[in-house]
Structure formats: structure tokens, C-alpha cells
Short mmCIF file of C-alpha atoms in Angstrom, two decimals:
data_model
loop_
_atom_site.label_atom_id
_atom_site.label_comp_id
_atom_site.label_asym_id
_atom_site.label_seq_id
_atom_site.Cartn_x
_atom_site.Cartn_y
_atom_site.Cartn_z
CA UNK I 1 -0.31 25.83 25.13
CA UNK I 2 0.77 28.59 22.44
CA UNK I 3 4.58 29.09 21.86
CA UNK I 4 5.63 32.65 21.24
CA UNK I 5 7.33 32.62 17.77
CA UNK I 6 9.43 34.30 16.20
CA UNK I 7 9.44 34.28 11.66
CA UNK I 8 12.20 34.02 9.85
CA UNK I 9 11.13 35.67 6.07
CA UNK I 10 13.71 33.95 3.59
CA UNK I 11 15.37 36.15 0.92
CA UNK I 12 17.60 33.53 -0.28
CA UNK I 13 20.19 33.22 1.20
CA UNK I 14 22.21 29.31 1.04
CA UNK I 15 21.96 29.79 5.21
CA UNK I 16 18.48 30.50 5.97
CA UNK I 17 17.40 27.30 7.30
CA UNK I 18 20.00 27.78 9.67
CA UNK I 19 18.72 30.98 11.29
CA UNK I 20 15.63 28.60 12.05
CA UNK I 21 17.50 25.84 13.70
CA UNK I 22 19.27 28.20 15.73
CA UNK I 23 16.64 29.93 16.63
CA UNK I 24 14.88 26.55 18.04
CA UNK I 25 18.77 25.37 20.07
CA UNK I 26 17.20 28.46 21.70
CA UNK I 27 14.10 26.83 22.60
CA UNK I 28 12.29 29.68 20.80
CA UNK I 29 10.08 28.07 17.30
CA UNK I 30 10.13 30.20 14.80
CA UNK I 31 8.86 29.99 11.52
CA UNK I 32 10.62 30.31 8.25
CA UNK I 33 8.31 31.98 5.08
CA UNK I 34 9.34 33.65 2.27
CA UNK I 35 9.25 36.81 2.09
CA UNK I 36 6.49 37.74 0.48
CA UNK I 37 4.15 35.28 1.58
CA UNK I 38 1.02 37.41 2.78
CA UNK I 39 1.15 39.26 5.99
CA UNK I 40 -2.72 37.76 7.35
CA UNK I 41 -0.49 34.49 7.46
CA UNK I 42 2.22 36.18 9.19
CA UNK I 43 0.18 37.87 11.43
CA UNK I 44 -1.42 34.83 12.44
CA UNK I 45 1.02 33.17 14.44
CA UNK I 46 1.29 36.28 16.78
CA UNK I 47 5.00 36.86 15.74
CA UNK I 48 6.85 38.44 19.29
CA UNK I 49 9.51 39.90 16.10
CA UNK I 50 11.32 38.53 12.92
CA UNK I 51 14.75 38.27 11.32
CA UNK I 52 15.06 39.01 7.80
CA UNK I 53 16.96 36.64 5.43
CA UNK I 54 20.33 37.37 3.91
CA UNK I 55 20.51 37.07 0.33
CA UNK I 56 21.94 36.85 -2.99
CA UNK I 57 20.26 40.26 -4.46
CA UNK I 58 21.27 44.30 -4.07
CA UNK I 59 18.33 46.49 -2.44
CA UNK I 60 19.26 48.14 -6.22
CA UNK I 61 18.33 45.68 -8.30
CA UNK I 62 15.05 45.77 -10.72
CA UNK I 63 12.30 43.54 -8.78
CA UNK I 64 14.39 43.17 -5.62
CA UNK I 65 13.30 41.62 -2.90
CA UNK I 66 11.84 44.41 -0.10
CA UNK I 67 10.26 44.50 3.23
CA UNK I 68 6.98 44.22 3.77
CA UNK I 69 5.00 47.55 5.45
CA UNK I 70 3.75 44.84 8.01
CA UNK I 71 6.54 43.93 9.90
CA UNK I 72 7.40 47.48 10.06
CA UNK I 73 4.09 48.59 11.32
CA UNK I 74 3.49 45.61 14.06
CA UNK I 75 6.23 47.17 16.68
CA UNK I 76 8.14 44.21 16.92
CA UNK I 77 11.09 43.38 17.33
CA UNK I 78 13.83 43.20 13.48
CA UNK I 79 16.65 41.39 13.25
CA UNK I 80 18.36 42.16 9.93
CA UNK I 81 21.50 39.58 8.73
CA UNK I 82 23.32 40.48 5.88
CA UNK I 83 21.14 41.17 2.97
CA UNK I 84 18.70 42.16 6.15
CA UNK I 85 20.50 44.79 6.96
CA UNK I 86 21.27 46.76 3.94
CA UNK I 87 16.92 46.05 3.50
CA UNK I 88 16.24 47.26 6.24
CA UNK I 89 19.38 50.62 6.36
CA UNK I 90 17.02 51.08 3.41
CA UNK I 91 13.97 51.27 3.95
CA UNK I 92 14.41 52.85 7.26
CA UNK I 93 16.36 55.96 4.75
CA UNK I 94 20.27 55.12 5.90
CA UNK I 95 22.83 54.49 2.39
CA UNK I 96 23.74 50.78 0.88
CA UNK I 97 26.64 51.40 -1.42
CA UNK I 98 28.35 49.10 -3.53
CA UNK I 99 31.57 48.33 -1.72
CA UNK I 100 35.22 48.18 -3.78
CA UNK I 101 35.58 44.96 -2.78
CA UNK I 102 33.28 41.43 -1.75
CA UNK I 103 34.23 40.17 1.92
CA UNK I 104 33.61 36.96 1.90
CA UNK I 105 35.33 34.52 4.85
CA UNK I 106 36.12 35.02 8.67
CA UNK I 107 36.37 38.30 9.56
CA UNK I 108 37.65 40.15 12.83
CA UNK I 109 34.75 41.75 14.68
CA UNK I 110 35.71 44.20 16.71
CA UNK I 111 33.09 45.80 19.34
CA UNK I 112 31.67 49.03 19.92
CA UNK I 113 29.37 48.79 21.80
CA UNK I 114 30.11 45.72 24.55
CA UNK I 115 26.62 46.53 26.87
CA UNK I 116 24.37 46.44 23.94
CA UNK I 117 21.94 43.53 24.57
CA UNK I 118 22.06 41.83 21.33
CA UNK I 119 26.24 41.01 22.24
CA UNK I 120 25.86 40.50 26.19
CA UNK I 121 28.05 37.79 27.12
CA UNK I 122 30.25 37.53 24.23
CA UNK I 123 33.04 35.46 25.73
CA UNK I 124 36.59 35.30 24.34
CA UNK I 125 37.07 31.33 23.73
CA UNK I 126 40.52 31.45 24.62
CA UNK I 127 40.09 32.87 28.20
CA UNK I 128 37.44 31.03 29.36
CA UNK I 129 38.85 27.59 28.32
CA UNK I 130 42.00 28.65 31.17
CA UNK I 131 39.74 27.38 33.64
CA UNK I 132 41.31 30.19 35.37
CA UNK I 133 37.64 30.31 37.80
CA UNK I 134 38.81 33.87 39.18
CA UNK I 135 38.13 34.38 36.09
CA UNK I 136 36.02 37.83 35.86
CA UNK I 137 33.13 38.49 33.03
CA UNK I 138 34.55 41.88 32.26
CA UNK I 139 37.73 40.13 31.23
CA UNK I 140 35.87 37.05 30.14
CA UNK I 141 34.24 39.98 27.27
CA UNK I 142 36.10 39.95 24.37
CA UNK I 143 35.86 43.10 22.09
CA UNK I 144 36.83 41.30 19.25
CA UNK I 145 35.36 38.47 17.62
CA UNK I 146 35.34 36.01 14.86
CA UNK I 147 32.59 36.05 12.44
CA UNK I 148 31.47 34.86 9.07
CA UNK I 149 30.71 37.66 5.90
CA UNK I 150 29.44 36.93 2.20
CA UNK I 151 28.37 40.13 0.81
CA UNK I 152 29.09 42.82 -1.97
CA UNK I 153 26.96 46.28 -0.77
CA UNK I 154 27.68 47.66 2.78
CA UNK I 155 25.90 50.28 4.52
CA UNK I 156 27.44 53.10 3.93
CA UNK I 157 25.01 55.53 6.32
CA UNK I 158 22.77 54.19 9.19
CA UNK I 159 19.27 55.72 8.85
CA UNK I 160 18.39 58.32 11.71
CA UNK I 161 18.52 56.85 15.46
CA UNK I 162 20.83 53.76 14.84
CA UNK I 163 24.24 53.86 16.15
CA UNK I 164 27.09 52.01 15.42
CA UNK I 165 28.01 48.24 17.27
CA UNK I 166 30.77 47.09 15.70
CA UNK I 167 33.04 47.14 12.33
CA UNK I 168 35.32 45.31 10.25
CA UNK I 169 38.30 46.13 8.93
CA UNK I 170 35.96 46.65 5.65
CA UNK I 171 32.91 46.76 7.16
CA UNK I 172 32.77 50.82 9.14
CA UNK I 173 28.92 49.90 9.62
CA UNK I 174 29.05 45.75 10.28
CA UNK I 175 25.82 46.18 12.90
CA UNK I 176 24.19 48.88 14.10
CA UNK I 177 20.97 49.00 16.45
CA UNK I 178 17.65 51.85 16.50
CA UNK I 179 17.13 50.22 20.75
CA UNK I 180 14.54 52.64 21.05
CA UNK I 181 11.81 50.91 17.80
CA UNK I 182 13.56 47.88 18.79
CA UNK I 183 15.83 47.33 15.23
CA UNK I 184 19.09 45.95 15.28
CA UNK I 185 21.40 44.73 12.09
CA UNK I 186 24.90 43.12 11.16
CA UNK I 187 26.60 42.45 7.99
CA UNK I 188 27.85 38.87 9.13
CA UNK I 189 25.93 36.23 9.57
CA UNK I 190 25.50 34.69 13.21
CA UNK I 191 23.48 31.58 11.84
CA UNK I 192 26.46 28.95 10.42
CA UNK I 193 29.20 27.52 12.40
CA UNK I 194 32.20 29.79 11.61
CA UNK I 195 30.76 32.47 13.17
CA UNK I 196 31.51 31.31 17.17
CA UNK I 197 29.41 33.56 19.45
CA UNK I 198 26.75 33.48 16.58
CA UNK I 199 23.79 31.24 18.78
CA UNK I 200 24.12 33.61 21.53
CA UNK I 201 23.82 36.60 19.45
CA UNK I 202 20.27 35.46 18.14
CA UNK I 203 19.37 34.00 21.73
CA UNK I 204 19.76 37.18 23.37
CA UNK I 205 17.51 38.66 20.21
CA UNK I 206 15.34 36.23 20.93
CA UNK I 207 14.76 36.25 25.08
CA UNK I 208 16.43 39.58 25.51
CA UNK I 209 14.73 41.65 22.52
CA UNK I 210 11.96 39.73 21.30
CA UNK I 211 11.30 38.57 25.41
CA UNK I 212 10.39 35.21 24.55
CA UNK I 213 9.30 32.50 26.54
CA UNK I 214 11.99 29.36 25.51
CA UNK I 215 9.66 26.64 25.58
CA UNK I 216 10.69 25.19 22.44
CA UNK I 217 11.21 21.36 24.53
CA UNK I 218 11.01 17.89 23.82
CA UNK I 219 8.28 17.47 25.74
CA UNK I 220 6.85 19.76 24.96
CA UNK I 221 6.75 19.12 21.54
CA UNK I 222 5.39 15.51 22.32
CA UNK I 223 2.23 16.48 24.34
CA UNK I 224 1.46 19.07 22.07
CA UNK I 225 1.85 16.55 18.81
CA UNK I 226 -0.05 14.00 20.54
CA UNK I 227 -2.61 15.95 20.71
CA UNK I 228 -2.63 16.69 17.05
CA UNK I 229 -2.33 12.95 16.36
CA UNK I 230 -6.06 12.75 18.43
CA UNK I 231 -7.44 15.24 16.62
CA UNK I 232 -6.53 14.51 13.21
CA UNK I 233 -6.80 10.90 13.29
CA UNK I 234 -10.27 11.00 15.89
CA UNK I 235 -11.43 7.23 15.77
CA UNK I 236 -9.15 6.19 12.72
CA UNK I 237 -6.42 3.92 11.90
CA UNK I 238 -3.22 4.60 10.61
CA UNK I 239 -0.15 2.64 8.40
CA UNK I 240 2.95 4.11 9.17
CA UNK I 241 5.48 3.07 6.63
CA UNK I 242 8.50 1.18 8.85
CA UNK I 243 11.95 1.73 7.15
CA UNK I 244 13.49 1.34 11.21
CA UNK I 245 15.68 4.33 9.94
CA UNK I 246 15.45 7.29 12.93
CA UNK I 247 12.23 9.65 11.70
CA UNK I 248 10.32 6.84 10.93
CA UNK I 249 11.25 5.02 14.22
CA UNK I 250 10.80 7.83 16.08
CA UNK I 251 7.47 8.69 14.35
CA UNK I 252 5.82 5.48 15.22
CA UNK I 253 6.68 6.27 19.04
CA UNK I 254 4.54 9.75 18.09
CA UNK I 255 2.38 8.24 17.19
CA UNK I 256 1.71 5.03 19.03
CA UNK I 257 2.50 7.06 21.61
CA UNK I 258 -0.79 9.06 20.99
CA UNK I 259 -3.49 6.96 19.48
CA UNK I 260 -1.45 3.37 20.31
CA UNK I 261 -3.11 -0.14 18.81
CA UNK I 262 -4.95 2.67 16.32
CA UNK I 263 -1.69 2.74 14.06
CA UNK I 264 -0.33 -0.30 12.33
CA UNK I 265 2.90 -0.54 11.01
CA UNK I 266 3.43 -2.08 7.82
CA UNK I 267 7.34 -2.80 6.95
CA UNK I 268 8.66 -3.15 3.55
CA UNK I 269 11.58 -5.26 2.27
CA UNK I 270 11.84 -4.54 -1.20
CA UNK I 271 15.92 -6.05 -1.37
CA UNK I 272 17.04 -2.14 -0.95
CA UNK I 273 18.35 -2.36 2.56
CA UNK I 274 21.64 -2.73 3.92
CA UNK I 275 22.96 -6.01 5.51
CA UNK I 276 20.74 -7.37 8.35
CA UNK I 277 18.04 -4.39 8.01
CA UNK I 278 14.92 -6.70 7.45
CA UNK I 279 15.63 -9.20 10.49
CA UNK I 280 16.59 -5.50 12.44
CA UNK I 281 13.32 -3.95 12.35
CA UNK I 282 11.36 -6.36 12.86
CA UNK I 283 13.00 -7.44 15.82
CA UNK I 284 12.73 -3.93 17.48
CA UNK I 285 9.64 -2.67 16.57
CA UNK I 286 7.21 -5.86 16.92
CA UNK I 287 9.15 -7.15 19.64
CA UNK I 288 10.86 -5.38 21.73
CA UNK I 289 8.90 -2.22 21.82
CA UNK I 290 5.27 -3.68 21.19
CA UNK I 291 3.96 -2.31 18.25
CA UNK I 292 1.24 -3.86 15.03
CA UNK I 293 3.69 -4.10 12.72
CA UNK I 294 2.98 -6.07 9.32
CA UNK I 295 5.85 -7.87 7.61
CA UNK I 296 5.84 -7.81 3.81
CA UNK I 297 8.34 -9.45 1.22
CA UNK I 298 8.18 -7.49 -1.37
CA UNK I 299 11.74 -8.13 -3.00
CA UNK I 300 10.62 -9.85 -6.06
CA UNK I 301 7.82 -6.90 -7.08
CA UNK I 302 10.46 -4.08 -7.11
CA UNK I 303 13.38 -5.49 -8.51
CA UNK I 304 10.69 -6.44 -11.32
CA UNK I 305 9.29 -3.37 -11.08
CA UNK I 306 13.29 -1.73 -11.57
CA UNK I 307 14.38 -3.65 -14.21
CA UNK I 308 16.97 -1.35 -16.74
CA UNK I 309 16.10 1.80 -14.87
CA UNK I 310 18.87 3.33 -14.77
CA UNK I 311 17.91 7.19 -14.78
CA UNK I 312 17.56 8.24 -10.66
CA UNK I 313 14.36 10.43 -10.58
CA UNK I 314 12.94 8.10 -12.22
CA UNK I 315 13.81 4.84 -9.83
CA UNK I 316 12.30 7.16 -6.99
CA UNK I 317 9.33 8.04 -7.85
CA UNK I 318 8.94 3.87 -9.21
CA UNK I 319 9.62 3.18 -5.70
CA UNK I 320 7.46 5.69 -3.84
CA UNK I 321 4.40 4.69 -6.26
CA UNK I 322 5.36 0.87 -5.37
CA UNK I 323 5.42 1.73 -1.72
CA UNK I 324 1.99 3.64 -2.05
CA UNK I 325 0.50 0.64 -3.96
CA UNK I 326 1.66 -2.53 -1.40
CA UNK I 327 0.21 0.22 1.70
CA UNK I 328 -3.33 0.18 -0.42
CA UNK I 329 -3.14 -3.20 -1.01
CA UNK I 330 -1.73 -4.24 2.05
CA UNK I 331 -4.02 -1.63 4.66
CA UNK I 332 -7.20 -3.56 2.51
CA UNK I 333 -6.53 -6.37 4.11
CA UNK I 334 -6.49 -5.09 7.34
CA UNK I 335 -9.63 -3.40 6.75
CA UNK I 336 -10.42 0.54 6.99
CA UNK I 337 -7.39 2.19 6.91
CA UNK I 338 -8.01 6.25 5.92
CA UNK I 339 -4.31 8.05 7.10
CA UNK I 340 -0.69 6.91 6.12
CA UNK I 341 1.84 8.28 8.52
CA UNK I 342 5.34 9.35 7.28
CA UNK I 343 8.53 10.13 8.90
CA UNK I 344 8.84 13.67 7.21
CA UNK I 345 11.16 16.33 8.65
CA UNK I 346 12.39 19.74 7.79
CA UNK I 347 15.13 19.03 5.11
CA UNK I 348 13.22 16.83 2.98
CA UNK I 349 10.26 19.48 2.60
CA UNK I 350 12.82 22.12 2.02
CA UNK I 351 14.59 20.29 -0.33
CA UNK I 352 11.29 19.56 -2.17
CA UNK I 353 11.41 22.80 -2.87
CA UNK I 354 8.42 23.31 -0.17
CA UNK I 355 8.10 25.70 2.57
CA UNK I 356 10.21 28.31 2.91
CA UNK I 357 11.34 28.41 -1.08
CA UNK I 358 9.73 29.19 -3.60
CA UNK I 359 11.07 29.32 -6.68
CA UNK I 360 13.82 27.03 -5.74
CA UNK I 361 14.91 24.06 -7.25
CA UNK I 362 13.97 20.04 -6.87
CA UNK I 363 16.80 18.67 -5.07
CA UNK I 364 15.45 15.11 -4.60
CA UNK I 365 12.09 13.49 -5.11
CA UNK I 366 11.70 9.87 -2.50
CA UNK I 367 8.35 8.89 -0.85
CA UNK I 368 8.27 11.09 2.10
CA UNK I 369 8.26 14.43 -0.47
CA UNK I 370 7.16 14.91 -3.97
CA UNK I 371 7.28 10.91 -5.07
CA UNK I 372 2.84 10.14 -3.70
CA UNK I 373 0.79 9.17 -6.83
CA UNK I 374 -2.02 12.10 -7.65
CA UNK I 375 -4.80 9.18 -6.90
CA UNK I 376 -3.19 8.24 -3.63
CA UNK I 377 -5.91 7.25 -1.21
CA UNK I 378 -4.98 8.62 2.23
CA UNK I 379 -4.79 11.36 4.41
CA UNK I 380 -1.00 12.33 5.25
CA UNK I 381 -0.20 11.71 8.78
CA UNK I 382 3.10 14.08 8.88
CA UNK I 383 4.22 15.22 12.88
CA UNK I 384 7.74 15.56 11.99
CA UNK I 385 7.46 17.94 9.26
CA UNK I 386 8.76 20.96 11.13
CA UNK I 387 11.83 19.35 12.45
CA UNK I 388 15.32 19.35 11.96
CA UNK I 389 17.17 15.62 12.14
CA UNK I 390 19.16 16.99 15.19
CA UNK I 391 15.48 17.79 16.62
CA UNK I 392 14.82 14.36 16.16
CA UNK I 393 17.29 12.61 18.18
CA UNK I 394 16.06 14.63 20.68
CA UNK I 395 12.62 14.30 20.12
CA UNK I 396 13.47 10.38 20.48
CA UNK I 397 15.34 10.28 23.43
CA UNK I 398 12.34 12.14 25.31
CA UNK I 399 10.12 9.19 24.13
CA UNK I 400 12.78 6.33 24.81
CA UNK I 401 14.16 4.86 22.13
CA UNK I 402 17.21 2.86 22.40
CA UNK I 403 20.41 5.08 21.23
CA UNK I 404 20.67 2.00 18.40
CA UNK I 405 17.96 3.84 16.84
CA UNK I 406 17.75 7.25 17.83
CA UNK I 407 21.82 7.37 15.95
CA UNK I 408 21.99 5.57 13.67
CA UNK I 409 22.90 6.20 10.57
CA UNK I 410 20.10 8.07 8.02
CA UNK I 411 19.03 6.27 5.05
CA UNK I 412 17.08 7.58 2.01
CA UNK I 413 13.75 5.97 1.73
CA UNK I 414 14.43 4.51 -1.79
CA UNK I 415 16.90 2.73 0.85
CA UNK I 416 20.10 1.70 -1.79
CA UNK I 417 18.55 2.31 -5.37
CA UNK I 418 20.15 5.58 -5.54
CA UNK I 419 23.05 3.88 -3.67
CA UNK I 420 23.45 1.42 -6.41
CA UNK I 421 23.96 3.36 -9.43
CA UNK I 422 23.27 2.24 -12.90
CA UNK I 423 21.57 -1.23 -12.84
CA UNK I 424 19.68 -2.61 -10.26
CA UNK I 425 20.27 -6.48 -10.02
CA UNK I 426 20.71 -8.85 -6.83
CA UNK I 427 23.89 -9.58 -7.79
CA UNK I 428 25.18 -5.84 -7.79
CA UNK I 429 22.48 -4.95 -4.87
CA UNK I 430 24.63 -7.60 -2.70
CA UNK I 431 27.75 -6.35 -3.70
CA UNK I 432 27.09 -3.35 -2.54
CA UNK I 433 25.70 -4.43 0.41
CA UNK I 434 28.81 -6.64 1.86
CA UNK I 435 31.09 -3.49 1.14
CA UNK I 436 28.59 -1.10 2.56
CA UNK I 437 29.07 -3.33 6.05
CA UNK I 438 32.71 -3.57 5.60
CA UNK I 439 32.55 0.28 5.78
CA UNK I 440 30.61 0.90 8.46
CA UNK I 441 31.83 -2.45 10.61
CA UNK I 442 35.19 -0.73 10.64
CA UNK I 443 34.67 3.38 11.76
CA UNK I 444 32.56 1.87 13.89
CA UNK I 445 36.03 0.11 15.59
CA UNK I 446 37.60 2.94 15.16
CA UNK I 447 34.86 4.79 17.06
CA UNK I 448 34.31 6.93 13.67
CA UNK I 449 31.05 6.38 13.49
CA UNK I 450 29.20 8.48 15.26
CA UNK I 451 31.49 11.51 16.33
CA UNK I 452 33.66 11.24 13.50
CA UNK I 453 31.34 11.39 10.94
CA UNK I 454 27.02 12.16 11.12
CA UNK I 455 26.39 9.38 7.51
CA UNK I 456 28.40 7.12 5.98
CA UNK I 457 27.97 4.90 3.13
CA UNK I 458 29.47 2.93 0.08
CA UNK I 459 28.25 3.75 -3.05
CA UNK I 460 28.69 1.03 -6.19
CA UNK I 461 29.26 3.00 -9.85
CA UNK I 462 28.00 1.41 -13.50
CA UNK I 463 31.52 1.39 -14.25
CA UNK I 464 34.21 -1.01 -14.76
CA UNK I 465 38.33 -0.06 -14.47
CA UNK I 466 41.22 -2.45 -14.37
CA UNK I 467 42.57 -4.66 -12.11
CA UNK I 468 45.04 -6.74 -11.58
CA UNK I 469 44.41 -9.13 -8.26
CA UNK I 470 47.34 -12.04 -7.88
CA UNK I 471 48.89 -13.42 -11.67
CA UNK I 472 45.72 -12.18 -13.39
CA UNK I 473 44.27 -9.18 -14.68
CA UNK I 474 40.92 -8.04 -13.52
CA UNK I 475 37.91 -5.86 -15.36
CA UNK I 476 35.23 -5.63 -12.44
CA UNK I 477 32.74 -2.57 -10.35
CA UNK I 478 34.53 0.54 -8.31
CA UNK I 479 33.24 1.21 -4.94
CA UNK I 480 32.75 4.63 -3.31
CA UNK I 481 33.61 5.38 -0.24
CA UNK I 482 30.90 8.85 0.98
CA UNK I 483 31.61 9.65 4.70
CA UNK I 484 30.46 13.41 6.07
CA UNK I 485 30.20 16.05 8.58
CA UNK I 486 27.72 18.53 9.25
CA UNK I 487 25.38 19.91 11.73
CA UNK I 488 22.00 19.77 10.34
CA UNK I 489 22.63 17.88 6.73
CA UNK I 490 22.04 20.99 4.94
CA UNK I 491 25.26 21.42 4.21
CA UNK I 492 28.16 19.48 4.70
CA UNK I 493 31.59 18.50 4.14
CA UNK I 494 33.30 14.83 3.74
CA UNK I 495 35.35 13.92 6.60
CA UNK I 496 38.41 12.94 6.89
CA UNK I 497 39.39 9.74 7.85
CA UNK I 498 42.39 8.59 8.61
CA UNK I 499 44.07 6.77 5.87
CA UNK I 500 45.47 4.03 7.58
CA UNK I 501 41.23 3.67 8.37
CA UNK I 502 40.18 4.26 5.12
CA UNK I 503 43.10 1.21 3.54
CA UNK I 504 42.32 -1.05 5.10
CA UNK I 505 38.62 -0.19 4.95
CA UNK I 506 39.40 -0.72 0.51
CA UNK I 507 42.13 -4.15 1.47
CA UNK I 508 38.99 -5.74 2.86
CA UNK I 509 36.35 -4.61 0.33
CA UNK I 510 38.36 -5.39 -2.33
CA UNK I 511 39.71 -8.69 -0.48
CA UNK I 512 36.02 -10.13 1.08
CA UNK I 513 33.48 -8.26 -1.99
CA UNK I 514 33.70 -10.70 -5.48
CA UNK I 515 33.47 -8.57 -8.45
CA UNK I 516 34.99 -5.34 -6.86
CA UNK I 517 38.80 -4.17 -7.57
CA UNK I 518 38.63 -0.47 -7.28
CA UNK I 519 38.07 1.24 -4.01
CA UNK I 520 37.63 5.93 -3.83
CA UNK I 521 36.41 8.42 -1.46
CA UNK I 522 34.63 10.79 -2.35
CA UNK I 523 36.15 14.32 -1.07
CA UNK I 524 33.10 16.88 -1.89
CA UNK I 525 31.64 19.28 0.71
CA UNK I 526 27.24 19.81 -0.29
CA UNK I 527 27.26 22.56 -1.19
CA UNK I 528 28.33 22.12 -4.53
CA UNK I 529 27.39 18.05 -4.46
CA UNK I 530 24.88 16.43 -2.40
CA UNK I 531 25.12 14.22 0.34
CA UNK I 532 23.55 11.00 -1.77
CA UNK I 533 25.07 10.33 -5.05
CA UNK I 534 21.58 10.21 -6.66
#
């Protein structure tokens, strides 16, 4: 099946990935590409429309990103967001000027053209929540909505053919359109959660303006990937590193559906897993899912390789290389195997300076992306690499995986190696395992493991602090607790856990985990921090 496709051209906004996610939530396939990608690569996808992202530049900057000719020449609808709006207006003969003050944060948007398709069915949430079944559509529609602004320059004069659609107190032309040519532009960011009706706006654009079908669904994705995997693999055999995490579990289920016994899952117990995890992986996939699973005890091998290594990127690369070497060794025992499957997902690719971020800095490297040796002897099979985490979970449910797997807490490829800061010894790993298990247990008891947090874990710090336990003075290690709320794992905020819960967890850890006398809670958002500490 060939999907209707929307192309999101990336001009460098921190929110660009969210545009793609929102379009997919509308069940429309989209691809995120750098703004300067060759025209033939874009047009080969036969796009139904284009979205121009925001970005940090001014259209008047020397060397500022430009609007490619093929976008306007295509005759397809275009939606410009923030810098994308300014770019579209500037290219078509309007005028962009520097604002007297930067507009950043929430703003009240007042609609000037409520009947425009872009703002179709924008509703006032307070009115709808009253539960008044007699509320008419006219009354439910609101001319004033909350939106999220983040810009310096703003549009001062619209190009010929454009009409204003909305304004804010600081932006008289906060939205505009040339309906005849299918050009739409908004100064605010509809993709972020701080614009409550933003998802509806993007859905309106892709469905009612671009005419896209709502056919990007888990069921369709499974059907397509099953065919793609069979075409890539043929009669070959695939080996997959099964960690027990959501991504590798869903990848395993999808590939197993496609090629059955041609898939061999290898579970490497590297000693860097959470409490009870090794036993759970074997029980779930070998006994319950009926997959061909090879369990390898490589604890000593990993600890020897990581002895004395404290720098996080070195840890990641050592773990990644060891991972592949073990796979090569174990696969030789299984006979000829040509393919290595991985649960790489879209945020992994993006954060490793992959697709859509041509000039991005490398944020992380692990054995899913970027940490593989150059002389690796496998061809990669990565069926999830275009999916966000929420799409992976939906796929897992569609494949029939149990909720205990689908909604499992995310866990990094290098495991506890990047949560145990400093030296990796068995004693310190056990200390971290126990503290992490206490935190998870108490979050589950408080019904906050899934509803109140999207990722939560403990970190063992390579520092010691003075404490008093009983009548004695102690000098022991520190545990940091980390819990975040997020929709997409591209950005995250620290979870506002109840003080009583944190106090109870702290008491338990200090009393039950030998070698720890202090517990702290991380209140850093992403950005500027990352979710993991290393």
C-alpha cells in the first residue's frame, strides 16, 4: 500500500519532531527531511502537501535556510509554521520585520476568519467540558484560543493573495492564508501541547486541505513491514538482541510474525539489568511467546571489559562492540546468519544525529545507533526506526503482546552501566538494582508508575556524603531518583511526585540498601538536561 504522504521540511526548530508526531496521530504518514534535501528525493515520495517547520534564523540572516523552488512549483498545499511562515511570506513578496519584543510562551489567539478550513471545529474546551448536550456547534466554537509562541521576527505585510486569519496582542498577522493556492501560515506552534487545539489544526491541514487519507494505522504498518521484512530477508536467518524492553520486544514480535523460525532471539545477560529482569525475559519470550531464544550469561565478560571505565561514551562503545562480538560468536554456533535485527526507534535516530538533523550534535551513542563497529558482519533489520515510542506501544498491542511488556518502563541499551556513574563493580550494580526496585515498587503501589510518570529510575552517583545512622557517623554513596512526564521522549518534564511518597522511598532506600546514606530527587527538565544522566 502506498500511503498519502506529508513532507515536513526541517529548519532547525526544537519542536520539529513533534510536527511529524502530530501528523501521524492524525493517521497520516509523513517524513521529516532536511530543508536542503535534493528535490528528486522529496518528489519521489509523491507528497500531498508540505509543512515548513520553525527555526532559529531570521529570513534576512546571511546564509539563512531558504524555501526550495520545488515546494511552490509542486502545486501542493503548504503550511508554514513560525520561521516557515516568515519564509513563505518573504518568498511570495510580503514583508517580515523584527519585532520590538520577542514573543515567547502562551498567547491568546483571536480568530478573524472562523470559517477557514485550517481552524475548522476549533472548540472552547471549557464550554465542551460542561457536558451540555444541547450546546450548539456555533456556541462551542471559540474565537479566542490559547497558543504557544516562540519567535523574534514577525510578519508585517502579507503577500498578494493572502488574507489574515488570526491575531494576538503582539502579532497582528498571527495566521494567514492564500486559499486559492493552498498556502497557509501560522506564527505560533500548533505541534506543542501548550497549543491545545494545535493537533486539530494539523489534522485539518492534512485531511481537509491536502486531502490525505487516514490510513497510517498499526494494522497497515504491520502488513507493510511483514512484506518488507520478508523481501529483505528472503530465506535468510535473523538474529535479534532481546533485552526485554518495549522496543526489542515489539521488534521481535513483528519479525517473528513475518518470518517465524527464521528469527533467533539472543538474550545477553550482561549483568547490567534491573532486578529479576533476566529471569523474566526468558520466561516471557521462550515459554509464553514461543520464540527461539538463546540465553547467554556474559556477566563476567562485560565486567572485565568495563573494569575501570568511567567515561560514559566509552562505556557505551565498549558495550556496543561487546554486544556485536557476542552476537557474532553465538550466531556462528547457530550456523549461517546474515541479519541483525534491532529495536531502533525514531528518537534514537534523531538523537544520534540521524535523519532530519543534518547538523545535529551527537547526544547519545549506544548499540542501537552509532555504536556498532565498522567491521560488523551483519546486515541490519530495523523495522521500527520510523516510529515514535507511542506508535511502538500501539503496534505492540496490535501484535497481541501483553500490557506488562507494552507498558514496561523504558530502559537504555547499555542498561545500568549509564545509571551507575563511575566505576562498574558488581557490588555497586547490586546496590543500584535494589534501590531502583524499591522506587519502582513504591510508584506501582501509588499507581504512578504508568499514569503519573512515563519513565522513572534510580541513579547511583560516584560521590559519598556524610551521614548519621544510629549513633555512628557514615560516609556512603548517594542515590538520585529520576521520574519524568513526557508525550514523545523528545522533551520531558520532571514528575511532581508527592512529597510523602518521596520521603517513604528515601527512608526505604537508606534503611534497606547497604552502602547508601542519602537520596536526592532530580528536578531537571529535558531540555536542558537529558532523561538519562549519562
